[in-house]
Amino acid sequence: MIPDAECLKVIHEILTALQVGDFLIKINDRRILQGIFTICGIPEIKFERICSTLDKLDKISWEEVKNEMILEDGISPECVNCISEYVQLHGGPGLIEKLLKDPKLVQNRLAMEGLEDMKLLFEYLTLFGIIDQVSLHLSLARGLAYYTGVIYEAILLCQKHSHLNESLSLRSVAGGGRYDELVAKFDSKGHKVPCVGLSIGVERLFSIIEQNNEKIRTTETQVLVATPQKNFLTFKMKLISELWNAGIKAEMLYKKNPRLLEQLQYCEETGIPLAIIVGEQELNDGIVKLRDVVTRKEVNIPQENFIEEIKRRLEKYNT
Amino acid sequence: MIPDAECLKVIHEILTALQVGDFLIKINDRRILQGIFTICGIPEIKFERICSTLDKLDKISWEEVKNEMILEDGISPECVNCISEYVQLHGGPGLIEKLLKDPKLVQNRLAMEGLEDMKLLFEYLTLFGIIDQVSLHLSLARGLAYYTGVIYEAILLCQKHSHLNESLSLRSVAGGGRYDELVAKFDSKGHKVPCVGLSIGVERLFSIIEQNNEKIRTTETQVLVATPQKNFLTFKMKLISELWNAGIKAEMLYKKNPRLLEQLQYCEETGIPLAIIVGEQELNDGIVKLRDVVTRKEVNIPQENFIEEIKRRLEKYNT
């Protein structure tokens, strides 16, 4: 359970660092689910199908899922009611203790294995200090057939996203689990390799962060070398080379003679914090014009000091 | 030519940063080569084949290449002699000027285009301050058929590698060029997209650095949490979690009860600079033992200060 706990810690770290607000990581175990299905009298051949139907719970209501199980998956209403009793449960270590004593579940070896491991996992998550954002949800199924043990899914809870439509704000932003039999299916000798893995919903998280009006930069450029002059390439390339050699991330527009406004707009759009502006006048005076893109303030700096001055400012921006 | 110059600057930066000693970037242009082949009377259909044969020059001698052109590629000795005169030339801007006035080459439009661009490229490389490591080599052909313009290859020259066999020390460690027609071949509408690209011989560079007895770390782990005690997992996980939360890269061995020696050897083999050792005694005394893996010196540190002390030491190591 240590690698499983580490995966959950990784998800927790990422979602915390992204500052997307409160989140909850729902956990379950395929073995517990299979145990529940077995004691509710569902034939093994239907397990995968029922998992897929259960997985729709984040899109449709429990009533609709129940109907689909009865009408489409061909499960009897009694069996569905039996499943219903279990899958609506969620909680922490207390729930695990209760389930470990459940008179029906104790008869299922697989479910007991899953619950014992879940107990251990919650101990590790306590040591990692992330127990408050984690909860056992017996309804969590995950769509993919290859999971064999612990499964998890992270959802955002925060009020911060109340302006988003609910389906987006509640949908999963990370997920994963254990899949101990997947490698053997592809290995010519059928060697079993235990695996854990997780995925982060990068696109979804980006769109949430963007909807909070935070701009995400797609480049790391720190300085744009710009000019109002035509045919000023040579001097721009000399300056850019000096910036690169000093370890500063610099670029210029490839376009032959872009207008100065276009070059400054490019900085504002892409979040480049500093621009160096050079023209005939600056070249003759031995200076460069340094522009703070956000405040639009410009200062003249002697050419021999410009690298130092830029470094000093970048330290301040911490970019 | 700006993107081409930038690629060469990137290769130069990487090889300089890796400190693998002196290197030379050979440059040529497919258009210049094709011009030479044309004026030497080689049919166009054989251009690709001749490029492949020329490309063997870093493995076999010019005499052997000549023989292969005559015997295998079916080129007449006169044509081969004509090629020979050109492809043995190498140099800088002076050679470019000379070739621009070459009475046979001036009649070939493609060669003149290539030479004019080469002249411009050398101007940019001068601005970027990397001209001393770059040289026009008319024998450089590169094996791949898709290049359409400038091509280049970097080789190591340094005495530092004299203990390697010569073929390894002289073989290419980076290469690239312009391929303006490759995208159109795969685009359903045949849109032409100009491209430049380069590759770095990572495996070859690694083996050269390793043969210089410099160890290359494959992980960034800064601290290993170790214990001589059996069943000490809980305390180890608590400490590792504190380290992670402080932004320190920490790990422990997954093996259930590894011997202490094994844990310390793991640090030495993988270059982890620090180890924390905790056992019954340390737990009771409220301390952790901090070991400098290189010097093997150990000090006891109060548990409440251990994060700070580790941070202080890591800053010193600058890892």
PDB file of C-alpha atoms in Angstrom, chain A residues 9-191:
ATOM      1  CA  LYS A   9       0.063  12.111  -1.870  1.00  0.00           C
ATOM      2  CA  VAL A  10       1.172  13.174  -5.370  1.00  0.00           C
ATOM      3  CA  ILE A  11      -2.408  14.056  -6.380  1.00  0.00           C
ATOM      4  CA  HIS A  12      -2.838  15.945  -3.102  1.00  0.00           C
ATOM      5  CA  GLU A  13       0.398  17.881  -3.636  1.00  0.00           C
ATOM      6  CA  ILE A  14      -0.491  18.855  -7.198  1.00  0.00           C
ATOM      7  CA  LEU A  15      -4.034  20.018  -6.428  1.00  0.00           C
ATOM      8  CA  THR A  16      -2.785  21.940  -3.386  1.00  0.00           C
ATOM      9  CA  ALA A  17      -0.014  23.626  -5.369  1.00  0.00           C
ATOM     10  CA  LEU A  18      -2.431  24.648  -8.135  1.00  0.00           C
ATOM     11  CA  GLN A  19      -4.591  26.507  -5.575  1.00  0.00           C
ATOM     12  CA  VAL A  20      -7.837  25.447  -7.221  1.00  0.00           C
ATOM     13  CA  GLY A  21      -9.607  25.457  -3.847  1.00  0.00           C
ATOM     14  CA  ASP A  22     -11.026  22.622  -1.735  1.00  0.00           C
ATOM     15  CA  PHE A  23     -11.011  19.135  -3.192  1.00  0.00           C
ATOM     16  CA  LEU A  24     -11.931  15.610  -2.180  1.00  0.00           C
ATOM     17  CA  ILE A  25     -10.211  12.381  -3.210  1.00  0.00           C
ATOM     18  CA  LYS A  26     -12.744   9.539  -3.315  1.00  0.00           C
ATOM     19  CA  ILE A  27     -11.231   6.100  -2.802  1.00  0.00           C
ATOM     20  CA  ASN A  28     -12.570   2.603  -3.321  1.00  0.00           C
ATOM     21  CA  ASP A  29     -11.172  -0.827  -4.131  1.00  0.00           C
ATOM     22  CA  ARG A  30     -12.231  -3.067  -7.006  1.00  0.00           C
ATOM     23  CA  ARG A  31     -12.036  -6.070  -4.677  1.00  0.00           C
ATOM     24  CA  ILE A  32     -14.519  -4.488  -2.264  1.00  0.00           C
ATOM     25  CA  LEU A  33     -16.865  -3.701  -5.171  1.00  0.00           C
ATOM     26  CA  GLN A  34     -16.589  -7.230  -6.530  1.00  0.00           C
ATOM     27  CA  GLY A  35     -17.294  -8.595  -3.054  1.00  0.00           C
ATOM     28  CA  ILE A  36     -20.433  -6.440  -2.836  1.00  0.00           C
ATOM     29  CA  PHE A  37     -21.579  -7.589  -6.294  1.00  0.00           C
ATOM     30  CA  THR A  38     -20.998 -11.237  -5.337  1.00  0.00           C
ATOM     31  CA  ILE A  39     -22.908 -11.117  -2.060  1.00  0.00           C
ATOM     32  CA  CYS A  40     -25.736  -9.271  -3.857  1.00  0.00           C
ATOM     33  CA  GLY A  41     -26.005 -12.210  -6.261  1.00  0.00           C
ATOM     34  CA  ILE A  42     -24.706 -10.633  -9.448  1.00  0.00           C
ATOM     35  CA  PRO A  43     -23.042 -13.082 -11.867  1.00  0.00           C
ATOM     36  CA  GLU A  44     -19.320 -12.444 -12.331  1.00  0.00           C
ATOM     37  CA  ILE A  45     -19.749 -11.966 -16.093  1.00  0.00           C
ATOM     38  CA  LYS A  46     -21.704  -8.758 -15.419  1.00  0.00           C
ATOM     39  CA  PHE A  47     -19.153  -7.141 -13.039  1.00  0.00           C
ATOM     40  CA  GLU A  48     -17.450  -4.990 -15.668  1.00  0.00           C
ATOM     41  CA  ARG A  49     -20.717  -3.806 -17.117  1.00  0.00           C
ATOM     42  CA  ILE A  50     -22.052  -2.840 -13.682  1.00  0.00           C
ATOM     43  CA  CYS A  51     -18.824  -0.928 -12.969  1.00  0.00           C
ATOM     44  CA  SER A  52     -19.354   1.093 -16.169  1.00  0.00           C
ATOM     45  CA  THR A  53     -22.955   1.828 -15.214  1.00  0.00           C
ATOM     46  CA  LEU A  54     -21.953   2.834 -11.657  1.00  0.00           C
ATOM     47  CA  ASP A  55     -19.284   5.093 -13.133  1.00  0.00           C
ATOM     48  CA  LYS A  56     -22.035   7.261 -14.634  1.00  0.00           C
ATOM     49  CA  LEU A  57     -22.986   8.470 -11.122  1.00  0.00           C
ATOM     50  CA  ASP A  58     -21.069  11.719 -11.635  1.00  0.00           C
ATOM     51  CA  LYS A  59     -23.253  12.497 -14.642  1.00  0.00           C
ATOM     52  CA  ILE A  60     -26.693  11.041 -13.796  1.00  0.00           C
ATOM     53  CA  SER A  61     -28.610  10.413 -10.548  1.00  0.00           C
ATOM     54  CA  TRP A  62     -28.630   7.230  -8.502  1.00  0.00           C
ATOM     55  CA  GLU A  63     -32.272   6.618  -9.570  1.00  0.00           C
ATOM     56  CA  GLU A  64     -31.255   6.720 -13.221  1.00  0.00           C
ATOM     57  CA  VAL A  65     -28.287   4.414 -12.592  1.00  0.00           C
ATOM     58  CA  LYS A  66     -30.638   1.956 -10.813  1.00  0.00           C
ATOM     59  CA  ASN A  67     -33.041   1.992 -13.764  1.00  0.00           C
ATOM     60  CA  GLU A  68     -30.221   1.398 -16.211  1.00  0.00           C
ATOM     61  CA  MET A  69     -28.997  -1.586 -14.156  1.00  0.00           C
ATOM     62  CA  ILE A  70     -32.468  -3.105 -14.182  1.00  0.00           C
ATOM     63  CA  LEU A  71     -33.539  -2.261 -17.729  1.00  0.00           C
ATOM     64  CA  GLU A  72     -30.281  -2.383 -19.667  1.00  0.00           C
ATOM     65  CA  ASP A  73     -27.901  -4.540 -17.639  1.00  0.00           C
ATOM     66  CA  GLY A  74     -30.633  -7.090 -16.752  1.00  0.00           C
ATOM     67  CA  ILE A  75     -30.111  -7.046 -12.987  1.00  0.00           C
ATOM     68  CA  SER A  76     -33.093  -7.921 -10.773  1.00  0.00           C
ATOM     69  CA  PRO A  77     -34.558  -5.118  -8.597  1.00  0.00           C
ATOM     70  CA  GLU A  78     -33.640  -7.135  -5.463  1.00  0.00           C
ATOM     71  CA  CYS A  79     -29.991  -7.303  -6.474  1.00  0.00           C
ATOM     72  CA  VAL A  80     -29.992  -3.592  -7.335  1.00  0.00           C
ATOM     73  CA  ASN A  81     -31.476  -2.773  -3.915  1.00  0.00           C
ATOM     74  CA  CYS A  82     -28.762  -4.851  -2.260  1.00  0.00           C
ATOM     75  CA  ILE A  83     -26.045  -2.975  -4.180  1.00  0.00           C
ATOM     76  CA  SER A  84     -27.818   0.288  -3.405  1.00  0.00           C
ATOM     77  CA  GLU A  85     -27.479  -0.245   0.371  1.00  0.00           C
ATOM     78  CA  TYR A  86     -23.709  -0.528   0.069  1.00  0.00           C
ATOM     79  CA  VAL A  87     -22.755   1.902  -2.645  1.00  0.00           C
ATOM     80  CA  GLN A  88     -24.435   4.844  -0.943  1.00  0.00           C
ATOM     81  CA  LEU A  89     -22.034   4.501   2.003  1.00  0.00           C
ATOM     82  CA  HIS A  90     -19.053   6.788   2.360  1.00  0.00           C
ATOM     83  CA  GLY A  91     -16.736   7.729   5.204  1.00  0.00           C
ATOM     84  CA  GLY A  92     -13.363   7.182   6.826  1.00  0.00           C
ATOM     85  CA  PRO A  93     -11.729   4.639   9.128  1.00  0.00           C
ATOM     86  CA  GLY A  94     -15.006   4.223  11.069  1.00  0.00           C
ATOM     87  CA  LEU A  95     -16.791   2.970   7.951  1.00  0.00           C
ATOM     88  CA  ILE A  96     -13.927   0.574   7.221  1.00  0.00           C
ATOM     89  CA  GLU A  97     -14.237  -0.927  10.752  1.00  0.00           C
ATOM     90  CA  LYS A  98     -17.999  -1.263  10.306  1.00  0.00           C
ATOM     91  CA  LEU A  99     -17.645  -2.993   6.929  1.00  0.00           C
ATOM     92  CA  LEU A 100     -14.964  -5.350   8.307  1.00  0.00           C
ATOM     93  CA  LYS A 101     -17.709  -6.620  10.678  1.00  0.00           C
ATOM     94  CA  ASP A 102     -20.532  -6.616   8.110  1.00  0.00           C
ATOM     95  CA  PRO A 103     -22.144 -10.089   8.439  1.00  0.00           C
ATOM     96  CA  LYS A 104     -22.533 -10.539   4.678  1.00  0.00           C
ATOM     97  CA  LEU A 105     -19.188  -9.046   3.598  1.00  0.00           C
ATOM     98  CA  VAL A 106     -17.116 -11.099   6.095  1.00  0.00           C
ATOM     99  CA  GLN A 107     -18.037 -14.171   4.066  1.00  0.00           C
ATOM    100  CA  ASN A 108     -16.303 -12.750   0.982  1.00  0.00           C
ATOM    101  CA  ARG A 109     -12.538 -13.255   0.970  1.00  0.00           C
ATOM    102  CA  LEU A 110     -11.864 -10.658  -1.764  1.00  0.00           C
ATOM    103  CA  ALA A 111     -13.852  -7.911  -0.030  1.00  0.00           C
ATOM    104  CA  MET A 112     -12.048  -8.611   3.268  1.00  0.00           C
ATOM    105  CA  GLU A 113      -8.657  -8.404   1.539  1.00  0.00           C
ATOM    106  CA  GLY A 114      -9.673  -5.077   0.003  1.00  0.00           C
ATOM    107  CA  LEU A 115     -10.916  -3.728   3.340  1.00  0.00           C
ATOM    108  CA  GLU A 116      -7.778  -4.803   5.236  1.00  0.00           C
ATOM    109  CA  ASP A 117      -5.631  -3.051   2.615  1.00  0.00           C
ATOM    110  CA  MET A 118      -7.905   0.008   2.793  1.00  0.00           C
ATOM    111  CA  LYS A 119      -7.378   0.142   6.566  1.00  0.00           C
ATOM    112  CA  LEU A 120      -3.599   0.077   6.055  1.00  0.00           C
ATOM    113  CA  LEU A 121      -3.860   2.691   3.295  1.00  0.00           C
ATOM    114  CA  PHE A 122      -5.762   5.053   5.601  1.00  0.00           C
ATOM    115  CA  GLU A 123      -3.001   4.617   8.227  1.00  0.00           C
ATOM    116  CA  TYR A 124      -0.400   5.643   5.645  1.00  0.00           C
ATOM    117  CA  LEU A 125      -2.535   8.584   4.481  1.00  0.00           C
ATOM    118  CA  THR A 126      -2.736   9.723   8.106  1.00  0.00           C
ATOM    119  CA  LEU A 127       1.071   9.616   8.351  1.00  0.00           C
ATOM    120  CA  PHE A 128       1.249  11.642   5.123  1.00  0.00           C
ATOM    121  CA  GLY A 129      -1.143  14.178   6.658  1.00  0.00           C
ATOM    122  CA  ILE A 130      -3.683  14.086   3.815  1.00  0.00           C
ATOM    123  CA  ILE A 131      -6.487  12.115   5.479  1.00  0.00           C
ATOM    124  CA  ASP A 132      -8.847  15.133   5.646  1.00  0.00           C
ATOM    125  CA  GLN A 133      -9.177  15.314   1.859  1.00  0.00           C
ATOM    126  CA  VAL A 134      -9.688  11.557   1.401  1.00  0.00           C
ATOM    127  CA  SER A 135     -12.865   9.517   1.800  1.00  0.00           C
ATOM    128  CA  LEU A 136     -13.927   5.927   1.083  1.00  0.00           C
ATOM    129  CA  HIS A 137     -16.820   6.061  -1.412  1.00  0.00           C
ATOM    130  CA  LEU A 138     -18.303   2.656  -2.171  1.00  0.00           C
ATOM    131  CA  SER A 139     -20.001   4.050  -5.290  1.00  0.00           C
ATOM    132  CA  LEU A 140     -16.694   4.891  -6.971  1.00  0.00           C
ATOM    133  CA  ALA A 141     -16.161   2.366  -9.764  1.00  0.00           C
ATOM    134  CA  ARG A 142     -13.971   3.990 -12.501  1.00  0.00           C
ATOM    135  CA  GLY A 143     -14.715   2.971 -16.050  1.00  0.00           C
ATOM    136  CA  LEU A 144     -11.530   1.169 -16.994  1.00  0.00           C
ATOM    137  CA  ALA A 145     -11.572  -2.621 -16.803  1.00  0.00           C
ATOM    138  CA  TYR A 146      -7.902  -3.093 -15.960  1.00  0.00           C
ATOM    139  CA  TYR A 147      -7.958  -1.924 -12.320  1.00  0.00           C
ATOM    140  CA  THR A 148      -7.441  -4.736  -9.810  1.00  0.00           C
ATOM    141  CA  GLY A 149      -7.213  -2.999  -6.423  1.00  0.00           C
ATOM    142  CA  VAL A 150      -7.396   0.505  -4.984  1.00  0.00           C
ATOM    143  CA  ILE A 151      -9.024   3.120  -7.254  1.00  0.00           C
ATOM    144  CA  TYR A 152      -9.402   6.881  -6.702  1.00  0.00           C
ATOM    145  CA  GLU A 153     -10.726  10.043  -8.224  1.00  0.00           C
ATOM    146  CA  ALA A 154     -10.294  13.680  -7.124  1.00  0.00           C
ATOM    147  CA  ILE A 155     -13.095  16.243  -7.454  1.00  0.00           C
ATOM    148  CA  LEU A 156     -13.126  19.982  -6.750  1.00  0.00           C
ATOM    149  CA  LEU A 157     -15.559  21.207  -4.105  1.00  0.00           C
ATOM    150  CA  CYS A 158     -14.726  24.846  -3.805  1.00  0.00           C
ATOM    151  CA  GLN A 159     -17.248  27.692  -3.848  1.00  0.00           C
ATOM    152  CA  LYS A 160     -14.661  29.501  -5.941  1.00  0.00           C
ATOM    153  CA  HIS A 161     -16.025  27.587  -8.919  1.00  0.00           C
ATOM    154  CA  SER A 162     -19.706  28.247  -8.299  1.00  0.00           C
ATOM    155  CA  HIS A 163     -19.816  30.419 -11.413  1.00  0.00           C
ATOM    156  CA  LEU A 164     -18.920  27.358 -13.476  1.00  0.00           C
ATOM    157  CA  ASN A 165     -21.734  25.053 -14.358  1.00  0.00           C
ATOM    158  CA  GLU A 166     -22.035  22.402 -11.687  1.00  0.00           C
ATOM    159  CA  SER A 167     -21.116  19.477 -13.890  1.00  0.00           C
ATOM    160  CA  LEU A 168     -17.723  21.026 -14.621  1.00  0.00           C
ATOM    161  CA  SER A 169     -16.994  22.012 -11.051  1.00  0.00           C
ATOM    162  CA  LEU A 170     -17.806  18.558  -9.711  1.00  0.00           C
ATOM    163  CA  ARG A 171     -16.223  16.443 -12.366  1.00  0.00           C
ATOM    164  CA  SER A 172     -13.045  14.525 -11.715  1.00  0.00           C
ATOM    165  CA  VAL A 173      -9.720  16.380 -12.104  1.00  0.00           C
ATOM    166  CA  ALA A 174      -7.419  13.456 -11.286  1.00  0.00           C
ATOM    167  CA  GLY A 175      -7.715   9.702 -10.951  1.00  0.00           C
ATOM    168  CA  GLY A 176      -5.847   6.449 -10.822  1.00  0.00           C
ATOM    169  CA  GLY A 177      -5.424   3.116  -9.147  1.00  0.00           C
ATOM    170  CA  ARG A 178      -3.668  -0.238  -9.064  1.00  0.00           C
ATOM    171  CA  TYR A 179      -3.555  -2.525 -12.098  1.00  0.00           C
ATOM    172  CA  ASP A 180      -1.498  -5.602 -11.285  1.00  0.00           C
ATOM    173  CA  GLU A 181      -2.466  -7.713 -14.278  1.00  0.00           C
ATOM    174  CA  LEU A 182      -2.124  -5.282 -17.181  1.00  0.00           C
ATOM    175  CA  VAL A 183       1.585  -5.834 -17.915  1.00  0.00           C
ATOM    176  CA  ALA A 184       1.199  -9.643 -17.994  1.00  0.00           C
ATOM    177  CA  LYS A 185      -1.334  -9.271 -20.818  1.00  0.00           C
ATOM    178  CA  PHE A 186       1.306  -7.653 -23.019  1.00  0.00           C
ATOM    179  CA  ASP A 187       4.387  -9.546 -21.834  1.00  0.00           C
ATOM    180  CA  SER A 188       5.186 -12.519 -24.056  1.00  0.00           C
ATOM    181  CA  LYS A 189       6.031 -14.673 -21.016  1.00  0.00           C
ATOM    182  CA  GLY A 190       3.059 -13.406 -19.020  1.00  0.00           C
ATOM    183  CA  HIS A 191       5.201 -12.002 -16.191  1.00  0.00           C
TER     184      HIS A 191
END
